[in-house]
XYZ file of C-alpha atoms in Angstrom:
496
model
C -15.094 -41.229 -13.589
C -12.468 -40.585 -11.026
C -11.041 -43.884 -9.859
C -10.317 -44.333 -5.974
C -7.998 -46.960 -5.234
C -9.330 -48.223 -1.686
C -13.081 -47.475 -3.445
C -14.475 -45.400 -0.025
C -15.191 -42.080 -2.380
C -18.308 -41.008 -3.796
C -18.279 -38.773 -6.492
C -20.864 -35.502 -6.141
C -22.047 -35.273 -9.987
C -22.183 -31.691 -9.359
C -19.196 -29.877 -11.108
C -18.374 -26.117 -10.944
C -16.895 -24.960 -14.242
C -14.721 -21.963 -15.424
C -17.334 -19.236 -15.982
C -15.568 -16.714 -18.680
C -18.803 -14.385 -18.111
C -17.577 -13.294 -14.510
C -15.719 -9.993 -15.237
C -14.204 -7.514 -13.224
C -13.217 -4.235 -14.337
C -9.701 -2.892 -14.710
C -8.062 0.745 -15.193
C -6.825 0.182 -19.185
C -3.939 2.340 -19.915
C -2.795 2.072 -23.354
C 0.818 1.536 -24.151
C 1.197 0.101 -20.230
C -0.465 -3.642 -21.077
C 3.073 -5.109 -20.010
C 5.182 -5.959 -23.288
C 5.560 -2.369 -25.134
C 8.845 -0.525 -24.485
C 7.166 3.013 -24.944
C 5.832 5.990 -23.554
C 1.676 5.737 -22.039
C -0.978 6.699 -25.022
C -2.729 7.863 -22.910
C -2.159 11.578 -23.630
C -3.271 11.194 -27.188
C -6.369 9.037 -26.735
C -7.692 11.559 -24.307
C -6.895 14.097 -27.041
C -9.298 12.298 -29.461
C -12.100 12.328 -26.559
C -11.904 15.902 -25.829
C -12.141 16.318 -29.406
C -15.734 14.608 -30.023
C -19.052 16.975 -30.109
C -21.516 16.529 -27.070
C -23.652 14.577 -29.538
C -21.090 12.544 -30.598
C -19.598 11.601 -26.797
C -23.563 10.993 -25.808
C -24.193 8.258 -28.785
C -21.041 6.616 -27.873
C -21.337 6.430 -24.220
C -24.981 5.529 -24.494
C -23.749 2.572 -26.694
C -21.173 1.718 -23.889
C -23.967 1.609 -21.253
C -26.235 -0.524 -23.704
C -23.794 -2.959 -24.403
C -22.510 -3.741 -20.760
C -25.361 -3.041 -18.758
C -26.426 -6.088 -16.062
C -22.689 -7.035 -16.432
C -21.571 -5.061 -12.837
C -22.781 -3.856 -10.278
C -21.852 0.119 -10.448
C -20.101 0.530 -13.975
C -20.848 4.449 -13.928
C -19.353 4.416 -10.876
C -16.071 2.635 -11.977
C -16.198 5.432 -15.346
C -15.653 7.873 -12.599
C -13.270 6.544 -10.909
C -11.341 5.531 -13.221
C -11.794 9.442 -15.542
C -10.505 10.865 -11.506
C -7.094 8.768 -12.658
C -6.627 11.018 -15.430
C -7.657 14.462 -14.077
C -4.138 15.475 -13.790
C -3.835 15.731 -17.776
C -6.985 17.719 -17.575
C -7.075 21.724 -18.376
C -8.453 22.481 -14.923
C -9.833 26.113 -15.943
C -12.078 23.666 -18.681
C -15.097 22.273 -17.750
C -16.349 18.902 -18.802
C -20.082 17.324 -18.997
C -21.029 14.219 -16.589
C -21.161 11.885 -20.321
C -17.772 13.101 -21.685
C -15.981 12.042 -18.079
C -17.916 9.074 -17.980
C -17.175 8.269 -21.587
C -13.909 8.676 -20.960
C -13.642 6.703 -17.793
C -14.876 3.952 -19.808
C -12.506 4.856 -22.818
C -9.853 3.763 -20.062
C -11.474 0.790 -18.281
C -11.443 -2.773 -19.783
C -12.651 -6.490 -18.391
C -10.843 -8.938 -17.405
C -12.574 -12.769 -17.152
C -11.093 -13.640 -14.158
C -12.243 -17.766 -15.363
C -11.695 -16.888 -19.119
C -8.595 -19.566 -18.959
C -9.237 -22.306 -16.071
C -10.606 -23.049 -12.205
C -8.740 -25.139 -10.127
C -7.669 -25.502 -6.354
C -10.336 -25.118 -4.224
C -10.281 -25.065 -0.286
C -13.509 -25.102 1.836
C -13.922 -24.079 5.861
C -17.064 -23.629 7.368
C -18.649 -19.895 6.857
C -18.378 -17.487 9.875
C -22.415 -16.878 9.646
C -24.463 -20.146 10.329
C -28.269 -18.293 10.654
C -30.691 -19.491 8.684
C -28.994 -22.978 8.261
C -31.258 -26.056 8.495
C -30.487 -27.915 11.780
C -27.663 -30.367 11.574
C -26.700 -29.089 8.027
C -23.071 -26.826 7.557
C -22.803 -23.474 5.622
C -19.510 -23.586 4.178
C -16.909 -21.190 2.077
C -15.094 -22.672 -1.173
C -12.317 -20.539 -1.957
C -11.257 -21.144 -5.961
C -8.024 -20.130 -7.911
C -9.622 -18.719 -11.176
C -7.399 -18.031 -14.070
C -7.341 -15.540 -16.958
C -5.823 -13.673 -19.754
C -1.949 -14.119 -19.006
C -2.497 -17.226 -17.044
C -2.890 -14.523 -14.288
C -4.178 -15.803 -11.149
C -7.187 -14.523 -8.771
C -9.094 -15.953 -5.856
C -12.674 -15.854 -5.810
C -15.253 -17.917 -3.854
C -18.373 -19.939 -3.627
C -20.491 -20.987 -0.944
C -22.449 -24.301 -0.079
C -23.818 -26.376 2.425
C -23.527 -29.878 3.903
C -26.195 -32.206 5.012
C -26.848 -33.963 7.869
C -26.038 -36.777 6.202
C -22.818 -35.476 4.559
C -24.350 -34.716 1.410
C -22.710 -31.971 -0.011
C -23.981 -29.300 -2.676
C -22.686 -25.654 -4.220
C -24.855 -22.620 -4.543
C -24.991 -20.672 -7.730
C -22.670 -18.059 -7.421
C -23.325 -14.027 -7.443
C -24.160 -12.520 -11.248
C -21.461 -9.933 -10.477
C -17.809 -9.875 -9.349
C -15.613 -7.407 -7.990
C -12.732 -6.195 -6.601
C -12.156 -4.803 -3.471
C -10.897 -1.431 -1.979
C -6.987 -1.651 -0.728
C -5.916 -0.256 2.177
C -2.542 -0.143 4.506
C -2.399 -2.172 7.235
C 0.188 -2.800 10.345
C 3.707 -3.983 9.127
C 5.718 -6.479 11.816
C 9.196 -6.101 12.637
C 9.809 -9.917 13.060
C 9.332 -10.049 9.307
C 11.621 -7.659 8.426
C 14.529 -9.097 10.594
C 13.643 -12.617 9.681
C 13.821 -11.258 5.913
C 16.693 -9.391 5.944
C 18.681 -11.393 8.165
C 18.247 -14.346 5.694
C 19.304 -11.924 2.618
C 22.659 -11.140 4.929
C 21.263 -7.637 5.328
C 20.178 -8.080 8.928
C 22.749 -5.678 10.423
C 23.542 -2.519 12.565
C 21.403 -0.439 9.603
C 18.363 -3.018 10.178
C 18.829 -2.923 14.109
C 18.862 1.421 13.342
C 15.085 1.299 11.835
C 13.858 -1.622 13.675
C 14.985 -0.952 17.333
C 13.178 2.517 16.864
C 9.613 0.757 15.961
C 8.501 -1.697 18.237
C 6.992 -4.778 17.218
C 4.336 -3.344 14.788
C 3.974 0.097 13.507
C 2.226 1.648 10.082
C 3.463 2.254 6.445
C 4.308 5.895 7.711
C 6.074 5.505 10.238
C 8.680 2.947 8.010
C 9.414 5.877 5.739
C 10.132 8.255 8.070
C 12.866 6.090 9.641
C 14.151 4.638 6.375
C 14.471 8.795 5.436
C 16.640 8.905 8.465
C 18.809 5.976 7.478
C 19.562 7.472 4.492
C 20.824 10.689 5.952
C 23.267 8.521 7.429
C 24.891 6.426 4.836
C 28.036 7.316 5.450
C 28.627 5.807 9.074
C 26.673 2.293 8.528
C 27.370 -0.627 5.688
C 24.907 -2.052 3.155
C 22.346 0.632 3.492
C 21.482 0.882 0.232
C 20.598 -3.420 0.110
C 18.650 -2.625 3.505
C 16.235 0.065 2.731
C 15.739 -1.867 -0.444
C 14.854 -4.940 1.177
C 12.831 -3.365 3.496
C 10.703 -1.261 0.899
C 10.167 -4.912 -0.874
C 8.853 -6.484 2.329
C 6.573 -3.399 3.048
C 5.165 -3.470 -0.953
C 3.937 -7.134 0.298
C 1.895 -5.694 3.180
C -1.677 -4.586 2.532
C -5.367 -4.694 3.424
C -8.347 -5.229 0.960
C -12.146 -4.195 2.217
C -14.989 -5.301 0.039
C -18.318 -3.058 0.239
C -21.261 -4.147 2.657
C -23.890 -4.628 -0.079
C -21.220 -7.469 -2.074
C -22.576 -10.875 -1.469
C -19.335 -13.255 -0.640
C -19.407 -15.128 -3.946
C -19.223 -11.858 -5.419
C -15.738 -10.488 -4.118
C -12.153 -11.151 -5.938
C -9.313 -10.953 -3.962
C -7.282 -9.363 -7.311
C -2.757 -9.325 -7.620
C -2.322 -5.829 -5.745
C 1.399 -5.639 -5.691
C 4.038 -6.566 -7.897
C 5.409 -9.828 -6.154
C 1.882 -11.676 -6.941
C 1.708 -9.249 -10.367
C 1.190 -12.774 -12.246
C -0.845 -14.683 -9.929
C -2.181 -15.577 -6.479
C -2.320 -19.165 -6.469
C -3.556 -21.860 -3.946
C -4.901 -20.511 -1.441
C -5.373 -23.101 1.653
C -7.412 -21.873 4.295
C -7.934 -22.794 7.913
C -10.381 -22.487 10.617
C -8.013 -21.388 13.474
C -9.357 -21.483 17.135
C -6.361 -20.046 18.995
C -6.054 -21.033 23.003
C -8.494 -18.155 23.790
C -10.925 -18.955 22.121
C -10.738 -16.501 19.334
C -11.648 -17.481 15.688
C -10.015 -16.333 12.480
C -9.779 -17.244 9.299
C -6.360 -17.938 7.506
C -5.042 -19.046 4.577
C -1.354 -19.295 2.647
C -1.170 -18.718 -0.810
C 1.536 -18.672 -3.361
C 2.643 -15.325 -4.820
C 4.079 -15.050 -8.366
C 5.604 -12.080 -9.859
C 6.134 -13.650 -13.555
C 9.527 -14.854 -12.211
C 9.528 -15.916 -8.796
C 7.772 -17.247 -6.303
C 7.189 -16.441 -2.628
C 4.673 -16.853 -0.259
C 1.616 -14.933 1.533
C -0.741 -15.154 4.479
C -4.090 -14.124 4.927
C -6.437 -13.250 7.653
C -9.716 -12.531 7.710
C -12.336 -12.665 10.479
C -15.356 -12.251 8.084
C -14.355 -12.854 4.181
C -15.248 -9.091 3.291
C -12.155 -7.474 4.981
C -8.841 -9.178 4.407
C -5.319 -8.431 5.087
C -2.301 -9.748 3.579
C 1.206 -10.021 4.208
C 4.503 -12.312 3.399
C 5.347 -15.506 4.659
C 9.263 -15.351 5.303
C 11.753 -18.190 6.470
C 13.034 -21.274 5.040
C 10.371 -23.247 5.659
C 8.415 -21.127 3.638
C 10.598 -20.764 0.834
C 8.662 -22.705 -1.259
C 4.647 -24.093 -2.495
C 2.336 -25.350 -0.609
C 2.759 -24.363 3.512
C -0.536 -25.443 5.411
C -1.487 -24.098 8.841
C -2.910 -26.637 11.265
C -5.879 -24.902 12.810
C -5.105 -24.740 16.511
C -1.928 -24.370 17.952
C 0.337 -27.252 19.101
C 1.949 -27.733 22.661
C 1.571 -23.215 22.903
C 3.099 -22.827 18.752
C 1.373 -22.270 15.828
C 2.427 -25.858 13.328
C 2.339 -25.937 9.511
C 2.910 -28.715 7.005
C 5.957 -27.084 4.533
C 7.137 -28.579 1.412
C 10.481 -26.705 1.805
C 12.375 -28.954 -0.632
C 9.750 -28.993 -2.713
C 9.758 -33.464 -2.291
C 8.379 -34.336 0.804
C 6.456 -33.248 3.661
C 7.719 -31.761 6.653
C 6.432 -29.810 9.843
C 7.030 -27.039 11.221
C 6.509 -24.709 14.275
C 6.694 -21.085 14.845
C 5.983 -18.420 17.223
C 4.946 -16.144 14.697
C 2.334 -16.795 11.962
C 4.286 -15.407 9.315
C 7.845 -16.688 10.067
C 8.775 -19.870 10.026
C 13.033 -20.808 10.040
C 12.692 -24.073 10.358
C 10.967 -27.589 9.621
C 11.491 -31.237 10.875
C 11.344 -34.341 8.391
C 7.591 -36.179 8.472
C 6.882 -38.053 4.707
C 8.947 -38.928 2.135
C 7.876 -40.673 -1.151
C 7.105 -44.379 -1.038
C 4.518 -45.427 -3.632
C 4.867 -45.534 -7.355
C 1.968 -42.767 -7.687
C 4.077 -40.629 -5.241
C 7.851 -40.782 -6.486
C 8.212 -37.470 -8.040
C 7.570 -35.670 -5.147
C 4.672 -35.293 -2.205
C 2.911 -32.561 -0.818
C -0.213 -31.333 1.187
C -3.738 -30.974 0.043
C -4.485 -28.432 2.199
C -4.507 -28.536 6.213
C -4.380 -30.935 8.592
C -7.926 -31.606 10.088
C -8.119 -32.635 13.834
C -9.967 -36.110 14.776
C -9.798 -38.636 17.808
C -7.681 -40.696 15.855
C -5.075 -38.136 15.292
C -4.352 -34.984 12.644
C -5.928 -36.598 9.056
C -4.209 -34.576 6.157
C -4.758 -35.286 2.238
C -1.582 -35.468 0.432
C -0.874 -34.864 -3.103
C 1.516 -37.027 -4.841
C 3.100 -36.627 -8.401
C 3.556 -40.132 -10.582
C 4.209 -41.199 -14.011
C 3.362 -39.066 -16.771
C 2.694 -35.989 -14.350
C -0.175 -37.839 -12.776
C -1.503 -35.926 -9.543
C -3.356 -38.266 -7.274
C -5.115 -37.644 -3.849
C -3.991 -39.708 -0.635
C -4.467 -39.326 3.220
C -1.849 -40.284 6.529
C -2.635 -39.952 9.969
C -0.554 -37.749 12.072
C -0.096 -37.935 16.079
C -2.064 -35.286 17.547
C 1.444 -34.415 19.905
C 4.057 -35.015 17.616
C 3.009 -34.614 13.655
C 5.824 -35.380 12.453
C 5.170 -38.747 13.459
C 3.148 -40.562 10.919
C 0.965 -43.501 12.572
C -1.143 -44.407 9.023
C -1.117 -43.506 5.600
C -2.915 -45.360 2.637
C -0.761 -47.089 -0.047
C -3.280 -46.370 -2.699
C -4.845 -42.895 -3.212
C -7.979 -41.814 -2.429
C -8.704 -40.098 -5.973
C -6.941 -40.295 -9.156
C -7.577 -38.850 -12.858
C -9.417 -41.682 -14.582
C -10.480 -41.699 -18.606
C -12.981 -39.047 -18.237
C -11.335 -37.247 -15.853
C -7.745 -36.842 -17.778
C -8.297 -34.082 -20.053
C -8.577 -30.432 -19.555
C -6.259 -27.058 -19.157
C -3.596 -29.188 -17.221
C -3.981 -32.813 -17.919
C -3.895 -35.894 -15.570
C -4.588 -33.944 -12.544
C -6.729 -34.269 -9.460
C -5.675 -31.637 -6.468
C -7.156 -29.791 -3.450
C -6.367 -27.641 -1.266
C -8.721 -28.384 1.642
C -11.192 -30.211 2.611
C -13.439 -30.781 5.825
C -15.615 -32.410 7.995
C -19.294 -32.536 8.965
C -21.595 -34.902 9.618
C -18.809 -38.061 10.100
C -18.441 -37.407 6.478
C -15.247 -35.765 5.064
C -16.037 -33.772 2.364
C -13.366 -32.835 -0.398
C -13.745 -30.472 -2.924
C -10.908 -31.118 -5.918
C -9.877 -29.580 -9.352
C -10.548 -31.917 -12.393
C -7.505 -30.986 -14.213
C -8.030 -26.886 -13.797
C -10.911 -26.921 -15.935
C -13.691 -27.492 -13.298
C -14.077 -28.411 -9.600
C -16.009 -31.902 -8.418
C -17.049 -32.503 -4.853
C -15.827 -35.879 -3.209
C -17.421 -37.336 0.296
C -15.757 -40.420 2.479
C -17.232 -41.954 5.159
C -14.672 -40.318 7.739
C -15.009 -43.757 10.379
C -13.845 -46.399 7.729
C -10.964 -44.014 6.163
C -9.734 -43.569 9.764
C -10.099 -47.404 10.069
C -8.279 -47.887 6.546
C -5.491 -45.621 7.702
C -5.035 -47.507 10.916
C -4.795 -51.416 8.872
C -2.246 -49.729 6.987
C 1.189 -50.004 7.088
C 3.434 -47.230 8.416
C 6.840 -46.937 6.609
């Protein structure tokens, strides 16, 4: 079991496990699966396609459809779409039966288990729809970092409900998965300049294209400026460096729409651009209830390219259509920023883990730049020396903000703990616990990554907090604590 030092947690025995049967489909081209120096194959595998009889391209595909039916939701559909990405090699004045394209749509598709490898770091808000839900009970949203072939990174969800009396449980997820359509979306200039001016490329060549835009403006409209900059290289410095920062900043901007008839547990927000090519990894999200009123949904995730790291935001108002663009600033430079979910004396507030040891605050005018962040936790228990961080973001009671911390001990051993943080002033920490809340105990050690216990939010419902955690990346366990005796704990306790 999961030992808890100050013994207030209950263990759920429900656990949600890797699934390596949810698959999602991908455009296979052969020759482009990351590690060949060569040419696409492509050309002579569609030779060989176009070279089968009809009776010959109907057994096969018939075998195709045999063989993966019930394992998507529109895999004909998919064959087409992905036989339209080759229709450019075609002989145009040739015409081709509905069963060769869709045989070779298929010839080029291939499945990815977006679980096959480990799922870990979950974060749960309450779900935008509550109809239907039994009175005094909470429908909420589970996000989940699955992981694949490649150790690449996606994130899916699962939905689930709360009791009135804080008992938690999570509902079987959709038989299908998949991926969502991507779109453009608005690009804002405060990025760029933030970005640029940090890479020391923030000069009279950034002022030409940004001055010219206004605060946000489309994909479009970026080119056509940057094409104007360039006729101009002569009379301005560094343009080169600044239309190639700019075009990196832009690739990190984009919108993903998921079809009305996908159910929520269904959709898989999939690496659309090469700065999360490797993985999108722990995602945190937030209820935010900004001073008017107005609801959204947000969450910070870590983007990894194979060789570095950066970091994205969110939004969403309804989990089917999502937009997502970089985080920029120091305080975002590295892991683990969480937004709190309502602004703080007229700012928006994260916790940042900047220097990658402690935790720190910080405040911003703008949701995706934050320059800055003020000192709020350092290490000071044995289970916490190797460095601290968040376990997702801050949640707002009477007593002050509550926010689970992760801290790294001997042997690599991630534990759960909690402080208490004025509602005014977070940096100012006014209780924390000197044992965790949840550690990795004997049957709780072993799995992808060993010795670890980690979330990446929790919430509360019912006077009950309810924290959903990764068992070592091979499965997730729910965890519920009486939310009036950890408050009490967290006042008793010391402060240092």
């Amino acid at each position: 079991m999961t030992s808890t030092g100050i013994e207030l947690v209950t263990r759920s025995p429900q656990r949600v496990a890797a699934d390596p049967g949810r698959v999602v489909t991908r455009l296979f081209v052969p020759g482009h699966e990351g590690f060949e120096h060569q040419e696409s194959r492509a050309g002579a595998v569609l030779s060989r396609i176009l070279a089968l009889t009809d009776d010959e391209v109907r057994a096969a595909l018939q075998d195709v459809l045999i063989r993966f039916d019930g394992r998507h939701r529109d895999l004909t559909g998919t064959f087409r779409r992905h036989a339209r990405e080759l229709a450019d090699r075609l002989d145009p004045t040739r015409e081709f039966t509905e069963a060769r394209m869709l045989l070779l749509g298929a010839t080029f598709t291939n499945e990815y288990s977006i679980e096959g490898a480990a799922l870990c770091n979950p974060s749960v808000v309450a779900h935008p729809d509550q109809s239907g839900t039994v009175p005094g009970s909470l429908r909420f949203v589970m996000s989940v970092r699955g992981i694949g072939e490649g150790h690449r990174s996606s994130i899916g969800f699962r939905t689930g409900v709360v009791d009135s009396a804080g008992h938690a449980t999570i509902d079987e997820p959709a038989p299908f998965a998949s991926t969502g359509r991507v779109e453009p979306t608005l690009l804002d200039a405060a990025v760029f300049r933030t970005e640029l001016r940090d890479k020391g490329c923030g000069g009279e060549a950034a002022d030409y294209v940004f001055d010219a835009l206004g605060a946000l403006f489309t994909r479009s409209d970026l080119d056509e400026r940057l094409e104007r900059l360039r006729a101009h290289l002569s009379t301005r410095g560094h343009v080169e460096d600044t239309i190639a920062t700019i075009r990196g900043v832009a690739a990190r901007c984009y919108a993903v729409e998921f079809p009305d008839d996908t159910t929520l547990s269904e959709r898989v927000l999939w690496p659309e651009m090469e700065a999360e090519h490797a993985g999108m990894e722990d995602a945190r999200f937030v209820r935010f209830v900004d001073d008017d009123g107005s609801i959204r949904y947000h969450a910070t995730y870590t983007a990894y390219s194979g060789s570095h790291i950066s970091q994205q935001l969110l939004t969403t108002a309804d989990f089917q259509t999502f937009t997502s663009g970089p985080l920029v600033g120091s305080a975002a430079a590295n892991k683990g920023l969480a937004l709190f979910p309502r602004r703080i004396g007229g700012r928006y507030a994260a916790m940042s883990r900047s220097d990658r040891e402690t935790n720190t605050v910080a405040f911003a005018d703008d949701l995706s730049v934050w320059t800055t962040a003020l000192p709020c936790q350092q290490p000071a228990e044995v289970w916490e020396t190797l460095q601290l961080g968040n376990c997702g973001p801050p949640i707002e009671t009477d007593r002050g903000w509550l926010l689970l911390t992760h801290g790294v001990g001997p042997m690599r051993t991630y534990s759960i703990g909690a402080i208490l943080l004025d509602l005014d002033d977070p940096t100012r920490v006014i209780g924390r616990l000197r044992r965790p809340l949840l550690t990795p105990a004997a049957d709780d050690r072993d799995g992808y990554v060993p010795n670890v216990v980690y979330s990446c939010g929790a919430l509360v419902h019912a006077d009950t907090l309810v924290i959903p955690y990764g068992i070592c990346d091979s499965a997730i366990g729910l965890a519920t604590v009486p939310l009036p005796d950890l408050l009490a704990e967290l006042a008793g306790s010391p402060r240092h």
